[in-house]
Short mmCIF file of C-alpha atoms in Angstrom, two decimals:
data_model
loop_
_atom_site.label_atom_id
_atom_site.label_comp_id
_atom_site.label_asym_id
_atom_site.label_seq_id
_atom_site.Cartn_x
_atom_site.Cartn_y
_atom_site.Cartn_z
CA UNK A 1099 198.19 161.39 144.69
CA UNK A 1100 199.96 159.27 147.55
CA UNK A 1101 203.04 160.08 148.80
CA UNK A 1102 205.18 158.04 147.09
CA UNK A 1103 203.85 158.87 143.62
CA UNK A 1104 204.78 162.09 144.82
CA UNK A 1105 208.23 161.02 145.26
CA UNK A 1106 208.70 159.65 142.10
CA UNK A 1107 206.98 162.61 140.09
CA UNK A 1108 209.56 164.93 141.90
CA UNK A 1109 212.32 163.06 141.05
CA UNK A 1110 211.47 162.94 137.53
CA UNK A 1111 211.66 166.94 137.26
CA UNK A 1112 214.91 168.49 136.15
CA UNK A 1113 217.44 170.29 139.07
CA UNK A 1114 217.06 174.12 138.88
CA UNK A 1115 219.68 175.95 136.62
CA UNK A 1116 222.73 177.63 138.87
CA UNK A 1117 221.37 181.24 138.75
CA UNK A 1118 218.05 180.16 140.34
CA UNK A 1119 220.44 178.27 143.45
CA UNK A 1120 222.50 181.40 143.19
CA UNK A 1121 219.44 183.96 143.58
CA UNK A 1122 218.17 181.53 146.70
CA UNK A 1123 221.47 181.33 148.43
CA UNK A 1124 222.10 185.16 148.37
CA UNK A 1125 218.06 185.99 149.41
CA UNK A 1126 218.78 183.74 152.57
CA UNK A 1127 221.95 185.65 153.37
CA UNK A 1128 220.31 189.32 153.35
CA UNK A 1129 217.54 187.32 155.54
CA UNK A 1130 219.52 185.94 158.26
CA UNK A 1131 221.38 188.79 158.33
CA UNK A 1132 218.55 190.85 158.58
CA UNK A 1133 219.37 193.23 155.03
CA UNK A 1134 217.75 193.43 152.02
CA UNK A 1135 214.31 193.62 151.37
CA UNK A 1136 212.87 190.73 153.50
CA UNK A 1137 210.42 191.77 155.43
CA UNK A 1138 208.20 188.46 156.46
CA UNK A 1139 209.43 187.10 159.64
CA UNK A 1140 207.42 183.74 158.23
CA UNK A 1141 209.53 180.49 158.75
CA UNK A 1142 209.92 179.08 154.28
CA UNK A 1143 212.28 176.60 152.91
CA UNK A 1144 213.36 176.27 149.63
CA UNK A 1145 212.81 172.33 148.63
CA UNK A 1146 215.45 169.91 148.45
CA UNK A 1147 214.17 168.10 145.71
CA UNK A 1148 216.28 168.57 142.42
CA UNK A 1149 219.01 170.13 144.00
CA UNK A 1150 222.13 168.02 144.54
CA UNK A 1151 222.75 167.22 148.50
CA UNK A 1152 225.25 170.26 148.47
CA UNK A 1153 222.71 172.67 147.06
CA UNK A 1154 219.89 171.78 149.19
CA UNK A 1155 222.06 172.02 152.47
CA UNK A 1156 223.33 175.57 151.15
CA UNK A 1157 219.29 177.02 150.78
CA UNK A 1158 217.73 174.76 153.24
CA UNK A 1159 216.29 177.70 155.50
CA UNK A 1160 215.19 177.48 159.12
CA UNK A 1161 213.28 179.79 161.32
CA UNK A 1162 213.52 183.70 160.42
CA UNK A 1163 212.28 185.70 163.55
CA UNK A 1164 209.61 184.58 165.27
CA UNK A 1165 206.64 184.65 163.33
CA UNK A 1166 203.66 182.27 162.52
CA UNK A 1167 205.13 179.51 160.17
CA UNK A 1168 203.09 179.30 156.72
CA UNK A 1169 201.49 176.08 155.83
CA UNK A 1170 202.86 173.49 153.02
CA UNK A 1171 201.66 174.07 149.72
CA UNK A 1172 199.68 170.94 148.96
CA UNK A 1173 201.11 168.25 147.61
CA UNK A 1174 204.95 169.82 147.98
CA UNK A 1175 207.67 167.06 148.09
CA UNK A 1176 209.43 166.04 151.21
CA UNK A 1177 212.47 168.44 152.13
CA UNK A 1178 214.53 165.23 152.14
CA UNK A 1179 214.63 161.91 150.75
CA UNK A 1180 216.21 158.31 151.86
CA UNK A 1181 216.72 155.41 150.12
CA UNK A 1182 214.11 153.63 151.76
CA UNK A 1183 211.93 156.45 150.38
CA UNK A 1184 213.48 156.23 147.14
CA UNK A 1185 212.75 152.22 146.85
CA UNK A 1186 209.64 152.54 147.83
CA UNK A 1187 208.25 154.96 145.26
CA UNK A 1188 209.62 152.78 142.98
CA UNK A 1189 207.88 149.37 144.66
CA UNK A 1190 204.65 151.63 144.11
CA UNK A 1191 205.57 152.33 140.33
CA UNK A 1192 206.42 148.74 139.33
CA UNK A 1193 203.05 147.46 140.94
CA UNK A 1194 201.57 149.28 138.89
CA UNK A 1195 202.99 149.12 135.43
CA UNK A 1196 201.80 146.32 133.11
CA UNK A 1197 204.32 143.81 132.50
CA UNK A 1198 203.48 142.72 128.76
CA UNK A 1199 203.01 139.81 126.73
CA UNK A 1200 204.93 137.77 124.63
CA UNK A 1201 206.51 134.07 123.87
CA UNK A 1202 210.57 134.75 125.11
CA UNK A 1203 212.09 136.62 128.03
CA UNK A 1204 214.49 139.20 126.41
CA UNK A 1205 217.18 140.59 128.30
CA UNK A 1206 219.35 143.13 127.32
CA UNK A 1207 222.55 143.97 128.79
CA UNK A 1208 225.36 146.97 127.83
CA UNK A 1209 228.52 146.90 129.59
CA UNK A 1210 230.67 149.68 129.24
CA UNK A 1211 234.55 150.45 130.95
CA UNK A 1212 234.29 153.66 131.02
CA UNK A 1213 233.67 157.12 129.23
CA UNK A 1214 235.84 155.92 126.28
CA UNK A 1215 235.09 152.41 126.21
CA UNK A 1216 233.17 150.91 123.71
CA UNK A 1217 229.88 149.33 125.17
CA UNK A 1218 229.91 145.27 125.13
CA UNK A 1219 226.36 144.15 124.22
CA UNK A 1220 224.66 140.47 125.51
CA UNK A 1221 221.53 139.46 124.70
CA UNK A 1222 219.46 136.44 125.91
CA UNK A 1223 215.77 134.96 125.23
CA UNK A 1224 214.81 132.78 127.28
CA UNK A 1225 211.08 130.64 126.82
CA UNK A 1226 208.34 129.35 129.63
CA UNK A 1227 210.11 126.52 129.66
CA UNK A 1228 213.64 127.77 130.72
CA UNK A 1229 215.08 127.07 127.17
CA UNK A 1230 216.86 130.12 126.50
CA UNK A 1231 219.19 131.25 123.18
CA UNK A 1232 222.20 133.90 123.90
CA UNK A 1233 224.04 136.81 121.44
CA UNK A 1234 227.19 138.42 122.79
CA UNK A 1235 230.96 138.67 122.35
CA UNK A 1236 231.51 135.18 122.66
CA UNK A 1237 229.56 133.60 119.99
CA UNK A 1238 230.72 136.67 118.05
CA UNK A 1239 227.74 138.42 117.50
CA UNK A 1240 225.55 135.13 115.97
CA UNK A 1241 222.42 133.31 117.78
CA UNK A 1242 223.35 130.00 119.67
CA UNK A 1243 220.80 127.61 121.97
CA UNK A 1244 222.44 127.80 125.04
CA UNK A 1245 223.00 123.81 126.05
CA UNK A 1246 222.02 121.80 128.98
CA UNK A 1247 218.92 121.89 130.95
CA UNK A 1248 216.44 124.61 130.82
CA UNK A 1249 217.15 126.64 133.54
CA UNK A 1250 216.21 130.42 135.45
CA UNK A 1251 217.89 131.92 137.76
CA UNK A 1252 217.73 134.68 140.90
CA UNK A 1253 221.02 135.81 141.08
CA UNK A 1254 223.16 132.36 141.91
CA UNK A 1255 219.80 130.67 142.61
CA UNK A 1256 218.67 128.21 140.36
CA UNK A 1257 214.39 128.21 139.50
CA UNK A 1258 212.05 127.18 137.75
CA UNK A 1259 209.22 129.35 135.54
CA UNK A 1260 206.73 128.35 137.49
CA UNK A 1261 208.59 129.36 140.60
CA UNK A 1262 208.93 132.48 139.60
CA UNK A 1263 205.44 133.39 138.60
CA UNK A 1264 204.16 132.13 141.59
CA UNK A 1265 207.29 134.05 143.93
CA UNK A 1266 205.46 135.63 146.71
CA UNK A 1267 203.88 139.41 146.97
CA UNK A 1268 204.80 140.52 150.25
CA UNK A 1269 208.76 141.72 150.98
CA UNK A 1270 208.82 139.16 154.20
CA UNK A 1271 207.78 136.93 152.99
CA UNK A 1272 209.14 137.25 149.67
CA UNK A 1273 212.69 137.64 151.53
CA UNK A 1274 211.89 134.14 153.55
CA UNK A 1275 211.36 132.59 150.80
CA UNK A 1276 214.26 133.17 148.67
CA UNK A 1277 216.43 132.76 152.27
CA UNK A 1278 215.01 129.70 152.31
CA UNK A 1279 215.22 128.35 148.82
CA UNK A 1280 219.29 129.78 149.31
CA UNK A 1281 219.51 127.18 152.33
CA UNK A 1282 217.67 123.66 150.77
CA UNK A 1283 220.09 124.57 147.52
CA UNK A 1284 223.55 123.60 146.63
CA UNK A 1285 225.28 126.88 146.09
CA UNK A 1286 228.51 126.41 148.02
CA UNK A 1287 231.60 129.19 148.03
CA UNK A 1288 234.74 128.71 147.64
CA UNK A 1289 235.06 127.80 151.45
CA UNK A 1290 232.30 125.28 151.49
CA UNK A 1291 229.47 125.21 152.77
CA UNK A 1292 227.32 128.89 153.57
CA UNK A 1293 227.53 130.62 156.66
CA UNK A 1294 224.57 133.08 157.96
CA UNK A 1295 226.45 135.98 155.77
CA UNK A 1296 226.74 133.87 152.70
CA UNK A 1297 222.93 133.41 152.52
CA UNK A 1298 222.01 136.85 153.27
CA UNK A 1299 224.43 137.74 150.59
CA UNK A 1300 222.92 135.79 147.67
CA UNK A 1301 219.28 136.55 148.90
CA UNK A 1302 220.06 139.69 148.44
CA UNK A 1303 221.25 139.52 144.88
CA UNK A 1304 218.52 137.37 143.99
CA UNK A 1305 216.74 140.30 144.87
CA UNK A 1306 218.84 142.65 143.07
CA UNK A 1307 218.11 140.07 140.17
CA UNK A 1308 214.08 140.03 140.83
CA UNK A 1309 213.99 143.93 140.36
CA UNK A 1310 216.85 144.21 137.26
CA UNK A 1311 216.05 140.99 135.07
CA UNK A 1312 214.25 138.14 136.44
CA UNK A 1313 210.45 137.44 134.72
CA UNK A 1314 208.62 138.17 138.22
CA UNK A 1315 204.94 139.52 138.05
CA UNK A 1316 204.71 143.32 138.61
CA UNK A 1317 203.87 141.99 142.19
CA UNK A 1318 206.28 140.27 142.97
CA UNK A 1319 208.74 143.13 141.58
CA UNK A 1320 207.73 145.61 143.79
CA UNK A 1321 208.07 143.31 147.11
CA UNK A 1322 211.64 142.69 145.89
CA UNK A 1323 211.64 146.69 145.98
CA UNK A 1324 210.38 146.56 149.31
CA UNK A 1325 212.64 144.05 150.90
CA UNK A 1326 215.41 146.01 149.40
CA UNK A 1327 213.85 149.03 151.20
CA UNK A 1328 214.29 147.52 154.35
CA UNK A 1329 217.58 145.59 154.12
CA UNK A 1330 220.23 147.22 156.52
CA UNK A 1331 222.85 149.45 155.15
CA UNK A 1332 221.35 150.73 151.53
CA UNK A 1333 222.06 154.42 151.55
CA UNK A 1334 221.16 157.17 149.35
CA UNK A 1335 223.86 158.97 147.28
CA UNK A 1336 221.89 161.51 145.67
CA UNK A 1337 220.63 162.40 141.98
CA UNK A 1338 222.04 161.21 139.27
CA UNK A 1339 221.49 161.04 135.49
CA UNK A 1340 219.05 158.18 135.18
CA UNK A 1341 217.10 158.45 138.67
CA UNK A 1342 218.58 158.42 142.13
CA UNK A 1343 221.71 156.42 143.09
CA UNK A 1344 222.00 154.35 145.74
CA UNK A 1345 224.51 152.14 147.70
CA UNK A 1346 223.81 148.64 149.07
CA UNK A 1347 226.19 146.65 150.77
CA UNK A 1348 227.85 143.37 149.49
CA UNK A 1349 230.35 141.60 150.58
CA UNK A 1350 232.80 141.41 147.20
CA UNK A 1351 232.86 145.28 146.93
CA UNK A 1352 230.77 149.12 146.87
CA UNK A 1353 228.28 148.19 145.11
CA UNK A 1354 225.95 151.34 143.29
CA UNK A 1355 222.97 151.40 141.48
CA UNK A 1356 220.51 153.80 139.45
CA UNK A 1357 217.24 153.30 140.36
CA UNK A 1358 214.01 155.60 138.45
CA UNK A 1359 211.25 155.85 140.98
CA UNK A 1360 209.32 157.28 138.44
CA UNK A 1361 209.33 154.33 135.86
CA UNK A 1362 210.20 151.38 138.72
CA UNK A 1363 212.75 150.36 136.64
CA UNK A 1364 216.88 149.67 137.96
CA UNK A 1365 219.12 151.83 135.00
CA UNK A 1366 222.82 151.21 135.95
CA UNK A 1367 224.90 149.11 138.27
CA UNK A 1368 228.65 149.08 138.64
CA UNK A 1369 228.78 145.15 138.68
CA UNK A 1370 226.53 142.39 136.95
CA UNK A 1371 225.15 138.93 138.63
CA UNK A 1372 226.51 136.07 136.26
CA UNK A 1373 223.57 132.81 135.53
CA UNK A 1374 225.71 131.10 138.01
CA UNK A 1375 225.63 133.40 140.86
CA UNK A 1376 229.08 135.33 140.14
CA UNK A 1377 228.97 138.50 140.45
CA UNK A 1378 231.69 140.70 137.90
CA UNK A 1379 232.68 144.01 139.03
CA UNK A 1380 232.81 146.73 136.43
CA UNK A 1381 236.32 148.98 136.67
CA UNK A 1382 236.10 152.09 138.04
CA UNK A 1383 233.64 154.85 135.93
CA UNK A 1384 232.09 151.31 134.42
CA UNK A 1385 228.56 150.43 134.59
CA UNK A 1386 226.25 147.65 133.47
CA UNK A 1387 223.10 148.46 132.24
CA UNK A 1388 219.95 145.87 131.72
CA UNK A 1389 216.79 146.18 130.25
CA UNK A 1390 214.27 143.28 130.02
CA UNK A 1391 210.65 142.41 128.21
CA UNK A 1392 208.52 139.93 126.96
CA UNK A 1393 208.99 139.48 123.06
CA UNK A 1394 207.34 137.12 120.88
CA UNK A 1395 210.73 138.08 118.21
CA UNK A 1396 213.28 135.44 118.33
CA UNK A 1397 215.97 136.72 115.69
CA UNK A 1398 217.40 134.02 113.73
#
């Protein structure tokens, strides 16, 4: 087992109950202070992983005395973990998951205001050809062929199928790519033209897009999880129900996501990337969550 399927088995596992933090936080205290019944003067560490950040700071423990450290066990987790760590177990995952058959790209999308909101559910199959057919609110709950040309889209860019099957496999040039397409395209703000900013702004939700909803090939998915690994600014905020949440700078607000290393798969976001681009901010406590798959079911 590498090291990031590693990371994403140990994420999977549940956090250890209070009394177990409890019994480890009062053990270190008779240790530094030299009481109790510790005897080994052995440097050990309790592990970080499962514990929230406040936990594993309390019963992180460094040198005792001066004694011969003991090894690792094999295979233990990393003590701490990054969001670059975090996307990168989950780049490994997606490679390696099978991405399915089937005649219509069907994604599924629950928003919800908050704890006592109801959830708002839109739907959307979409063909090889771009033709695509939408359920939500606004066509109250029935099937309608969405009009106009048969379109994709990364975020605010505008594709085609076969661009998207054929999007590169490595996060550079994956990234150089899309930067690229974002420049030759006419995507325009409401200022005018793009700056530098604008166009790393919607390459980076078309990645966003490429690992949440987009039809990419499992290896194209996991460069997109890659790039993401490396773009400046994502930070880490720690477990959360769903996988590990983490923070990625845009320009329009704080924008957080769920991400499960263990399945590859993006859970929740607080904010969804419209067909043309937009991008909606949920209220605070809100989230948007999106799950997508090939289907050969086209309800009628």
């Amino acid at each position: 087992m590498d090291d990031l399927q590693v990371i994403a088995a140990a994420l999977a596992k549940p956090e250890p109950d209070r009394e177990a933090v409890a019994e480890g936080r009062h053990r270190l205290q008779n240790a530094v202070r030299g009481g109790g019944t510790a005897r080994s003067r052995r440097r050990f560490a309790w592990p970080a992983i499962g514990l929230s950040l406040t936990a594993a700071a309390a019963v992180t423990v460094v040198a005792v005395g001066t004694g011969t450290p003991s090894a690792p066990a094999p295979n233990s987790p990393p003590a701490a973990m990054s969001a670059r760590q975090v996307l990168l177990a989950a780049a490994d995952t997606a490679e390696r998951t099978p991405e399915g058959r089937g005649a219509y790209w069907y994604v599924r999308k629950v928003e919800k205001g908050g704890p006592r909101s109801a959830p708002v559910l839109a739907e959307r199959w979409t063909d090889r050809r771009g033709r695509a057919w939408r359920r939500d609110l606004k066509t109250e709950g029935k099937m309608y062929k969405v009009l106009g040309r048969p379109r994709l889209s990364l975020g605010s860019l505008e594709v085609t199928y076969e661009q998207v099957r054929r999007l590169p496999g490595e996060p550079d040039a994956l990234r150089d790519w899309i930067s690229a397409a974002v420049a030759r395209s006419d995507i325009r703000t409401s200022r005018g033209g793009l700056t530098a900013a604008d166009r790393g702004e919607f390459t980076l939700t078309s990645l966003i897009s490429m690992v949440s909803s987009a039809p990419v090939t499992p290896r194209a998915r996991a460069a997109a999880f890659r790039a993401l690994a490396a773009w400046p600014g994502v930070t880490d905020l720690g477990r959360v129900p769903g996988g590990q949440g983490l923070r990625i700078p845009l320009a329009g607000g704080e924008a957080r996501v769920v991400v499960d290393p263990a399945t590859g798969l993006l859970r929740d976001s607080n904010f969804s990337v419209m067909p043309d681009g937009g991008l909606v901010w949920m209220n605070d406590g809100g989230t948007v969550t999106v799950t997508a798959r090939w289907t050969d079911a086209l309800p009628e």
